[in-house]
mmCIF file of C-alpha atoms and ligand atoms in Angstrom:
data_model
loop_
_atom_site.group_PDB
_atom_site.id
_atom_site.type_symbol
_atom_site.label_atom_id
_atom_site.label_comp_id
_atom_site.label_asym_id
_atom_site.label_seq_id
_atom_site.Cartn_x
_atom_site.Cartn_y
_atom_site.Cartn_z
ATOM 1 C CA MET C 22 -49.748 -50.388 75.483
ATOM 2 C CA THR C 23 -48.949 -54.113 75.384
ATOM 3 C CA LEU C 24 -46.358 -56.026 73.438
ATOM 4 C CA ALA C 25 -47.186 -59.322 75.161
ATOM 5 C CA GLY C 26 -46.168 -62.367 73.128
ATOM 6 C CA LYS C 27 -44.054 -60.332 70.699
ATOM 7 C CA SER C 28 -40.512 -61.397 69.933
ATOM 8 C CA VAL C 29 -38.165 -58.461 69.398
ATOM 9 C CA VAL C 30 -34.492 -58.478 68.413
ATOM 10 C CA VAL C 31 -32.486 -55.573 69.868
ATOM 11 C CA THR C 32 -28.863 -54.977 68.871
ATOM 12 C CA GLY C 33 -26.613 -53.164 71.317
ATOM 13 C CA ALA C 34 -29.181 -54.152 73.929
ATOM 14 C CA ALA C 35 -27.096 -54.286 77.088
ATOM 15 C CA THR C 36 -26.000 -50.676 77.527
ATOM 16 C CA GLY C 37 -27.102 -47.082 77.054
ATOM 17 C CA ILE C 38 -30.062 -46.485 74.740
ATOM 18 C CA GLY C 39 -30.323 -50.200 73.918
ATOM 19 C CA ARG C 40 -30.803 -50.966 77.611
ATOM 20 C CA GLY C 41 -33.557 -48.340 77.831
ATOM 21 C CA ILE C 42 -35.262 -49.915 74.822
ATOM 22 C CA THR C 43 -34.919 -53.443 76.198
ATOM 23 C CA GLU C 44 -36.315 -52.517 79.621
ATOM 24 C CA CYS C 45 -39.362 -50.835 78.034
ATOM 25 C CA LEU C 46 -40.021 -53.870 75.824
ATOM 26 C CA LEU C 47 -39.728 -56.274 78.749
ATOM 27 C CA LYS C 48 -42.108 -54.154 80.870
ATOM 28 C CA ALA C 49 -44.573 -54.245 77.986
ATOM 29 C CA GLY C 50 -44.410 -58.051 77.951
ATOM 30 C CA ALA C 51 -42.188 -58.738 74.906
ATOM 31 C CA GLY C 52 -39.506 -61.372 74.673
ATOM 32 C CA VAL C 53 -36.159 -59.832 73.737
ATOM 33 C CA THR C 54 -33.237 -61.277 71.853
ATOM 34 C CA ALA C 55 -30.380 -59.134 73.071
ATOM 35 C CA VAL C 56 -27.246 -58.779 70.890
ATOM 36 C CA GLY C 57 -23.906 -57.149 71.605
ATOM 37 C CA ARG C 58 -20.258 -58.086 71.582
ATOM 38 C CA ARG C 59 -19.634 -58.229 75.364
ATOM 39 C CA GLU C 60 -20.875 -61.464 76.880
ATOM 40 C CA GLU C 61 -20.737 -60.200 80.463
ATOM 41 C CA ALA C 62 -23.129 -57.263 79.869
ATOM 42 C CA LEU C 63 -25.595 -59.558 78.125
ATOM 43 C CA ARG C 64 -25.414 -62.174 80.836
ATOM 44 C CA ASP C 65 -26.110 -59.481 83.381
ATOM 45 C CA LEU C 66 -29.273 -58.484 81.456
ATOM 46 C CA ALA C 67 -30.453 -62.107 81.209
ATOM 47 C CA ASP C 68 -29.741 -62.772 84.909
ATOM 48 C CA ARG C 69 -31.801 -59.730 85.806
ATOM 49 C CA TYR C 70 -34.802 -60.401 83.584
ATOM 50 C CA GLY C 71 -34.874 -64.204 83.253
ATOM 51 C CA PRO C 72 -36.387 -66.231 80.390
ATOM 52 C CA ALA C 73 -37.882 -63.223 78.607
ATOM 53 C CA VAL C 74 -34.301 -62.466 77.481
ATOM 54 C CA ALA C 75 -32.358 -64.578 74.976
ATOM 55 C CA TRP C 76 -28.865 -63.325 74.195
ATOM 56 C CA LEU C 77 -26.120 -63.660 71.635
ATOM 57 C CA ALA C 78 -22.595 -62.277 71.879
ATOM 58 C CA GLN C 79 -22.071 -61.250 68.284
ATOM 59 C CA ASP C 80 -20.396 -58.478 66.303
ATOM 60 C CA VAL C 81 -23.249 -57.327 64.052
ATOM 61 C CA GLY C 82 -20.758 -56.440 61.317
ATOM 62 C CA ALA C 83 -19.229 -59.904 61.091
ATOM 63 C CA PRO C 84 -20.037 -62.277 58.218
ATOM 64 C CA GLY C 85 -23.000 -64.533 59.084
ATOM 65 C CA ALA C 86 -24.055 -62.327 61.994
ATOM 66 C CA ALA C 87 -27.603 -61.720 60.784
ATOM 67 C CA GLU C 88 -28.306 -65.412 60.213
ATOM 68 C CA ARG C 89 -27.055 -66.268 63.722
ATOM 69 C CA ILE C 90 -29.152 -63.528 65.311
ATOM 70 C CA VAL C 91 -32.293 -64.643 63.479
ATOM 71 C CA ALA C 92 -31.643 -68.282 64.446
ATOM 72 C CA THR C 93 -31.173 -67.370 68.146
ATOM 73 C CA ALA C 94 -34.455 -65.435 68.260
ATOM 74 C CA THR C 95 -36.416 -68.089 66.388
ATOM 75 C CA ASP C 96 -35.001 -70.941 68.500
ATOM 76 C CA ARG C 97 -36.024 -69.239 71.734
ATOM 77 C CA PHE C 98 -39.296 -67.506 70.825
ATOM 78 C CA GLY C 99 -40.413 -69.325 67.685
ATOM 79 C CA ARG C 100 -40.899 -66.159 65.743
ATOM 80 C CA ILE C 101 -39.657 -62.576 65.153
ATOM 81 C CA ASP C 102 -42.121 -59.688 65.239
ATOM 82 C CA ALA C 103 -39.713 -56.804 65.265
ATOM 83 C CA VAL C 104 -36.096 -55.769 64.874
ATOM 84 C CA VAL C 105 -34.556 -52.767 66.629
ATOM 85 C CA ASN C 106 -31.271 -51.816 64.968
ATOM 86 C CA ASN C 107 -29.606 -49.882 67.787
ATOM 87 C CA ALA C 108 -25.951 -51.022 67.848
ATOM 88 C CA GLY C 109 -23.818 -48.164 66.620
ATOM 89 C CA LEU C 110 -20.251 -47.034 66.257
ATOM 90 C CA ALA C 111 -19.519 -43.333 66.843
ATOM 91 C CA ARG C 112 -15.986 -42.129 66.124
ATOM 92 C CA PHE C 113 -15.562 -38.379 65.827
ATOM 93 C CA GLY C 114 -12.817 -36.352 64.146
ATOM 94 C CA ARG C 115 -12.182 -33.819 61.393
ATOM 95 C CA LEU C 116 -11.915 -34.959 57.762
ATOM 96 C CA ASP C 117 -8.152 -34.427 57.471
ATOM 97 C CA GLU C 118 -7.452 -36.139 60.769
ATOM 98 C CA THR C 119 -9.596 -39.245 60.292
ATOM 99 C CA ASP C 120 -8.455 -42.578 58.974
ATOM 100 C CA PRO C 121 -10.782 -43.449 56.074
ATOM 101 C CA ALA C 122 -10.893 -47.004 57.423
ATOM 102 C CA LEU C 123 -12.995 -45.604 60.254
ATOM 103 C CA PHE C 124 -15.692 -44.606 57.782
ATOM 104 C CA ASP C 125 -15.811 -48.180 56.476
ATOM 105 C CA ALA C 126 -16.033 -49.475 60.059
ATOM 106 C CA MET C 127 -18.878 -47.105 60.947
ATOM 107 C CA PHE C 128 -20.711 -47.822 57.711
ATOM 108 C CA ALA C 129 -20.446 -51.584 58.350
ATOM 109 C CA VAL C 130 -22.020 -51.335 61.830
ATOM 110 C CA ASN C 131 -24.375 -48.380 61.431
ATOM 111 C CA VAL C 132 -25.762 -49.030 57.927
ATOM 112 C CA ARG C 133 -24.855 -52.377 56.393
ATOM 113 C CA ALA C 134 -25.604 -54.449 59.512
ATOM 114 C CA PRO C 135 -29.128 -53.041 60.015
ATOM 115 C CA ALA C 136 -29.871 -53.613 56.320
ATOM 116 C CA GLU C 137 -28.614 -57.192 56.462
ATOM 117 C CA LEU C 138 -30.446 -58.020 59.705
ATOM 118 C CA THR C 139 -33.667 -56.610 58.290
ATOM 119 C CA ARG C 140 -33.146 -58.673 55.136
ATOM 120 C CA ARG C 141 -32.536 -61.924 57.018
ATOM 121 C CA ALA C 142 -35.512 -61.331 59.350
ATOM 122 C CA LEU C 143 -37.832 -60.343 56.496
ATOM 123 C CA PRO C 144 -39.693 -63.630 55.989
ATOM 124 C CA GLN C 145 -40.606 -63.660 59.689
ATOM 125 C CA LEU C 146 -41.431 -59.961 59.757
ATOM 126 C CA ARG C 147 -43.682 -60.376 56.704
ATOM 127 C CA ALA C 148 -45.398 -63.401 58.202
ATOM 128 C CA HIS C 149 -46.280 -61.525 61.393
ATOM 129 C CA ARG C 150 -46.901 -58.052 59.865
ATOM 130 C CA GLY C 151 -43.919 -56.911 61.839
ATOM 131 C CA SER C 152 -41.899 -53.793 62.204
ATOM 132 C CA VAL C 153 -38.349 -52.388 62.173
ATOM 133 C CA VAL C 154 -37.072 -49.438 64.197
ATOM 134 C CA ASN C 155 -33.653 -48.014 63.359
ATOM 135 C CA ILE C 156 -31.864 -45.893 65.949
ATOM 136 C CA SER C 157 -30.471 -43.076 63.894
ATOM 137 C CA SER C 158 -29.384 -39.688 65.205
ATOM 138 C CA VAL C 159 -30.122 -35.984 64.798
ATOM 139 C CA GLY C 160 -26.598 -36.079 63.342
ATOM 140 C CA GLY C 161 -28.200 -37.562 60.236
ATOM 141 C CA VAL C 162 -30.090 -34.295 59.568
ATOM 142 C CA VAL C 163 -28.086 -31.427 61.089
ATOM 143 C CA SER C 164 -24.590 -30.459 59.938
ATOM 144 C CA MET C 165 -21.827 -31.664 62.238
ATOM 145 C CA PRO C 166 -18.336 -30.293 61.643
ATOM 146 C CA GLY C 167 -15.863 -32.690 63.227
ATOM 147 C CA ARG C 168 -18.358 -35.566 63.011
ATOM 148 C CA ALA C 169 -19.080 -35.703 59.269
ATOM 149 C CA PHE C 170 -18.434 -39.427 58.813
ATOM 150 C CA TYR C 171 -20.732 -40.413 61.690
ATOM 151 C CA GLY C 172 -23.404 -38.016 60.427
ATOM 152 C CA ALA C 173 -23.124 -39.464 56.918
ATOM 153 C CA THR C 174 -23.795 -42.971 58.220
ATOM 154 C CA LYS C 175 -26.877 -41.761 60.100
ATOM 155 C CA ALA C 176 -28.120 -39.848 57.013
ATOM 156 C CA ALA C 177 -27.801 -43.211 55.213
ATOM 157 C CA VAL C 178 -29.859 -44.882 57.967
ATOM 158 C CA ASN C 179 -32.571 -42.253 57.466
ATOM 159 C CA SER C 180 -32.600 -42.872 53.731
ATOM 160 C CA LEU C 181 -32.696 -46.637 54.222
ATOM 161 C CA THR C 182 -35.619 -46.241 56.619
ATOM 162 C CA ARG C 183 -37.708 -44.182 54.263
ATOM 163 C CA SER C 184 -37.001 -46.276 51.144
ATOM 164 C CA LEU C 185 -37.605 -49.587 52.898
ATOM 165 C CA ALA C 186 -40.802 -48.261 54.441
ATOM 166 C CA ARG C 187 -42.231 -47.908 50.907
ATOM 167 C CA GLU C 188 -40.623 -51.088 49.628
ATOM 168 C CA LEU C 189 -41.919 -53.318 52.421
ATOM 169 C CA ALA C 190 -45.398 -51.750 52.946
ATOM 170 C CA PRO C 191 -48.021 -52.803 53.738
ATOM 171 C CA ASP C 192 -46.563 -55.953 55.343
ATOM 172 C CA VAL C 193 -43.702 -54.476 57.362
ATOM 173 C CA ARG C 194 -43.430 -50.980 58.870
ATOM 174 C CA VAL C 195 -40.012 -49.294 59.068
ATOM 175 C CA ASN C 196 -39.360 -46.235 61.190
ATOM 176 C CA ALA C 197 -36.446 -44.470 62.840
ATOM 177 C CA VAL C 198 -35.930 -42.635 66.125
ATOM 178 C CA LEU C 199 -33.412 -39.809 65.964
ATOM 179 C CA PRO C 200 -32.027 -39.193 69.487
ATOM 180 C CA GLY C 201 -30.385 -35.954 70.466
ATOM 181 C CA PRO C 202 -27.597 -36.182 73.047
ATOM 182 C CA VAL C 203 -28.162 -38.911 75.621
ATOM 183 C CA ASP C 204 -25.778 -39.772 78.456
ATOM 184 C CA THR C 205 -24.429 -43.216 77.568
ATOM 185 C CA PRO C 206 -21.093 -45.050 77.512
ATOM 186 C CA MET C 207 -20.739 -43.907 73.867
ATOM 187 C CA TRP C 208 -19.373 -40.557 75.090
ATOM 188 C CA SER C 209 -16.179 -42.143 76.403
ATOM 189 C CA GLU C 210 -15.490 -44.026 73.157
ATOM 190 C CA THR C 211 -15.674 -41.368 70.455
ATOM 191 C CA GLY C 212 -11.930 -40.997 69.983
ATOM 192 C CA LEU C 213 -12.014 -37.379 71.233
ATOM 193 C CA ASP C 214 -9.858 -36.447 74.238
ATOM 194 C CA GLU C 215 -11.406 -35.359 77.512
ATOM 195 C CA ALA C 216 -11.215 -31.611 76.853
ATOM 196 C CA ASP C 217 -12.786 -31.897 73.345
ATOM 197 C CA THR C 218 -15.506 -34.202 74.697
ATOM 198 C CA GLU C 219 -16.349 -31.704 77.462
ATOM 199 C CA GLN C 220 -16.417 -28.868 74.906
ATOM 200 C CA LEU C 221 -18.714 -30.837 72.596
ATOM 201 C CA ARG C 222 -21.066 -31.750 75.451
ATOM 202 C CA THR C 223 -21.209 -28.098 76.541
ATOM 203 C CA ASP C 224 -21.962 -27.007 72.936
ATOM 204 C CA LEU C 225 -24.663 -29.641 72.562
ATOM 205 C CA LEU C 226 -26.288 -28.643 75.808
ATOM 206 C CA ALA C 227 -26.310 -25.009 74.707
ATOM 207 C CA SER C 228 -28.042 -25.931 71.434
ATOM 208 C CA THR C 229 -30.663 -28.145 73.096
ATOM 209 C CA PRO C 230 -33.708 -26.054 74.011
ATOM 210 C CA MET C 231 -34.822 -28.381 76.816
ATOM 211 C CA GLY C 232 -31.503 -27.644 78.512
ATOM 212 C CA ARG C 233 -30.483 -31.195 79.377
ATOM 213 C CA PHE C 234 -29.284 -34.462 77.892
ATOM 214 C CA GLY C 235 -31.935 -37.138 77.300
ATOM 215 C CA GLU C 236 -32.356 -40.389 79.262
ATOM 216 C CA ASP C 237 -32.128 -43.827 77.646
ATOM 217 C CA THR C 238 -35.638 -44.554 78.906
ATOM 218 C CA GLU C 239 -36.993 -41.549 77.011
ATOM 219 C CA ILE C 240 -35.774 -43.096 73.761
ATOM 220 C CA GLY C 241 -36.926 -46.575 74.805
ATOM 221 C CA ARG C 242 -40.540 -45.532 75.227
ATOM 222 C CA TRP C 243 -40.716 -44.120 71.707
ATOM 223 C CA VAL C 244 -39.410 -47.387 70.317
ATOM 224 C CA CYS C 245 -42.096 -49.277 72.249
ATOM 225 C CA LEU C 246 -44.762 -46.890 70.858
ATOM 226 C CA LEU C 247 -43.550 -47.429 67.320
ATOM 227 C CA LEU C 248 -43.703 -51.231 67.766
ATOM 228 C CA ASP C 249 -47.196 -51.075 69.250
ATOM 229 C CA THR C 250 -49.574 -51.674 66.329
ATOM 230 C CA GLU C 251 -52.577 -50.123 68.022
ATOM 231 C CA THR C 252 -50.736 -46.806 68.399
ATOM 232 C CA SER C 253 -48.497 -46.868 65.322
ATOM 233 C CA GLY C 254 -50.118 -49.280 62.875
ATOM 234 C CA TRP C 255 -50.435 -46.444 60.352
ATOM 235 C CA VAL C 256 -46.928 -45.037 60.923
ATOM 236 C CA THR C 257 -44.185 -45.999 58.530
ATOM 237 C CA GLY C 258 -41.238 -44.155 57.016
ATOM 238 C CA ALA C 259 -41.230 -41.733 59.972
ATOM 239 C CA LEU C 260 -37.985 -40.187 61.233
ATOM 240 C CA ILE C 261 -38.903 -39.173 64.779
ATOM 241 C CA PRO C 262 -36.584 -36.736 66.561
ATOM 242 C CA VAL C 263 -36.479 -37.358 70.301
ATOM 243 C CA ASP C 264 -33.989 -34.651 70.948
ATOM 244 C CA GLY C 265 -34.963 -32.023 73.506
ATOM 245 C CA GLY C 266 -35.744 -29.682 70.601
ATOM 246 C CA ARG C 267 -32.271 -29.717 69.114
ATOM 247 C CA THR C 268 -33.632 -29.906 65.558
ATOM 248 C CA ALA C 269 -36.467 -27.461 66.193
HETATM 249 N N1 NAP P 88 -25.768 -41.338 73.108
HETATM 250 C C1 NAP P 88 -26.123 -40.382 72.249
HETATM 251 O O1 NAP P 88 -26.013 -39.172 72.510
HETATM 252 C C2 NAP P 88 -26.715 -40.803 70.924
HETATM 253 C C3 NAP P 88 -27.328 -39.818 70.147
HETATM 254 C C4 NAP P 88 -27.881 -40.156 68.927
HETATM 255 C C5 NAP P 88 -27.860 -41.459 68.511
HETATM 256 N N2 NAP P 88 -27.253 -42.407 69.274
HETATM 257 C C6 NAP P 88 -27.241 -43.803 68.761
HETATM 258 O O2 NAP P 88 -27.801 -44.653 69.712
HETATM 259 C C7 NAP P 88 -27.312 -45.968 69.523
HETATM 260 C C8 NAP P 88 -26.884 -46.561 70.846
HETATM 261 O O3 NAP P 88 -25.748 -45.807 71.328
HETATM 262 P P1 NAP P 88 -25.539 -45.444 72.867
HETATM 263 O O4 NAP P 88 -25.422 -44.006 72.946
HETATM 264 O O5 NAP P 88 -26.512 -46.153 73.712
HETATM 265 O O6 NAP P 88 -24.050 -46.004 73.104
HETATM 266 P P2 NAP P 88 -23.510 -47.358 73.770
HETATM 267 O O7 NAP P 88 -24.007 -47.504 75.161
HETATM 268 O O8 NAP P 88 -22.069 -47.355 73.497
HETATM 269 O O9 NAP P 88 -24.292 -48.444 72.927
HETATM 270 C C9 NAP P 88 -23.791 -49.063 71.796
HETATM 271 C C10 NAP P 88 -24.205 -50.493 71.928
HETATM 272 O O10 NAP P 88 -23.961 -51.142 70.695
HETATM 273 C C11 NAP P 88 -23.188 -52.308 70.913
HETATM 274 N N3 NAP P 88 -22.313 -52.468 69.770
HETATM 275 C C12 NAP P 88 -21.438 -51.573 69.267
HETATM 276 N N4 NAP P 88 -20.822 -52.071 68.214
HETATM 277 C C13 NAP P 88 -21.313 -53.315 68.023
HETATM 278 C C14 NAP P 88 -21.091 -54.337 67.091
HETATM 279 N N5 NAP P 88 -20.164 -54.205 66.116
HETATM 280 N N6 NAP P 88 -21.785 -55.507 67.179
HETATM 281 C C15 NAP P 88 -22.697 -55.669 68.166
HETATM 282 N N7 NAP P 88 -22.982 -54.706 69.067
HETATM 283 C C16 NAP P 88 -22.289 -53.558 69.010
HETATM 284 C C17 NAP P 88 -22.423 -52.057 72.207
HETATM 285 O O11 NAP P 88 -22.178 -53.265 72.930
HETATM 286 P P3 NAP P 88 -20.754 -54.049 72.803
HETATM 287 O O12 NAP P 88 -19.700 -53.002 72.994
HETATM 288 O O13 NAP P 88 -20.826 -55.053 73.891
HETATM 289 O O14 NAP P 88 -20.758 -54.640 71.480
HETATM 290 C C18 NAP P 88 -23.389 -51.219 72.990
HETATM 291 O O15 NAP P 88 -24.267 -52.032 73.756
HETATM 292 C C19 NAP P 88 -26.205 -45.872 68.485
HETATM 293 O O16 NAP P 88 -26.693 -46.265 67.199
HETATM 294 C C20 NAP P 88 -25.887 -44.380 68.464
HETATM 295 O O17 NAP P 88 -25.345 -43.985 67.232
HETATM 296 C C21 NAP P 88 -26.676 -42.112 70.450
#
């Protein structure tokens, strides 16, 4: 597989699953425009991988974010071949204990921002017969008491993926990867206390046939495969669970 000469935008690129995706892309020869809010993590990525990485410290949900991201990628690499919408906000809690504002915040980052970035990158994606990969979650297809809002945003991502796949074909392919539980910094930022987090992780492990959490690199390789036209040129509208069998 080679992605040499391709220019790929990755949101949430510096940590967790985004880092796994970015490292796979760089190994395959792509140039990556890495986006996230924390400058230090992005700088660290760029220092490590050199000129193949352009970066922008940007909240993807902020007004004008998509235009700035597209401009950064085009200035550095002259083109955009693919967008990986990975940045995500996961706040867990039961319906009667959750501030509705949290739903709006999750929707803005998990659904609206990927749609807007795809829209702004569309002329470039069309010109290069490009591709979009959305990082969804098995939470978008299985029921999740205590995490209904998060699950609802990921179900929306799945719907967006399938509808846009039809709308943008045959010029632009749109797919989603649905990770099961992966050990990332996300687990310390869900809003659950330590005991509830441990309980949730134990329950998830018990319901994952492969008996372990996934690695960020195991998600990253599937993203690379979906961007590789030789392998996946006929794949669009696919929701691919990479989940240790959790949805089996
Ligand atoms: N870990 C899992 O078990 C799991 C399972 C299924 C799906 N997922 C999905 O995988 C994706 C990546 O999550 P992760 O587990 O790798 O967690 P993570 O390490 O916390 O990654 C989230 C990334 O998104 C960035 N980000 C968050 N909000 C942002 C915003 N408003 N603007 C720009 N960047 C933002 C974060 O960087 P900054 O904080 O610097 O902005 C961070 O790099 C998410 O979409 C998540 O829903 C994760």
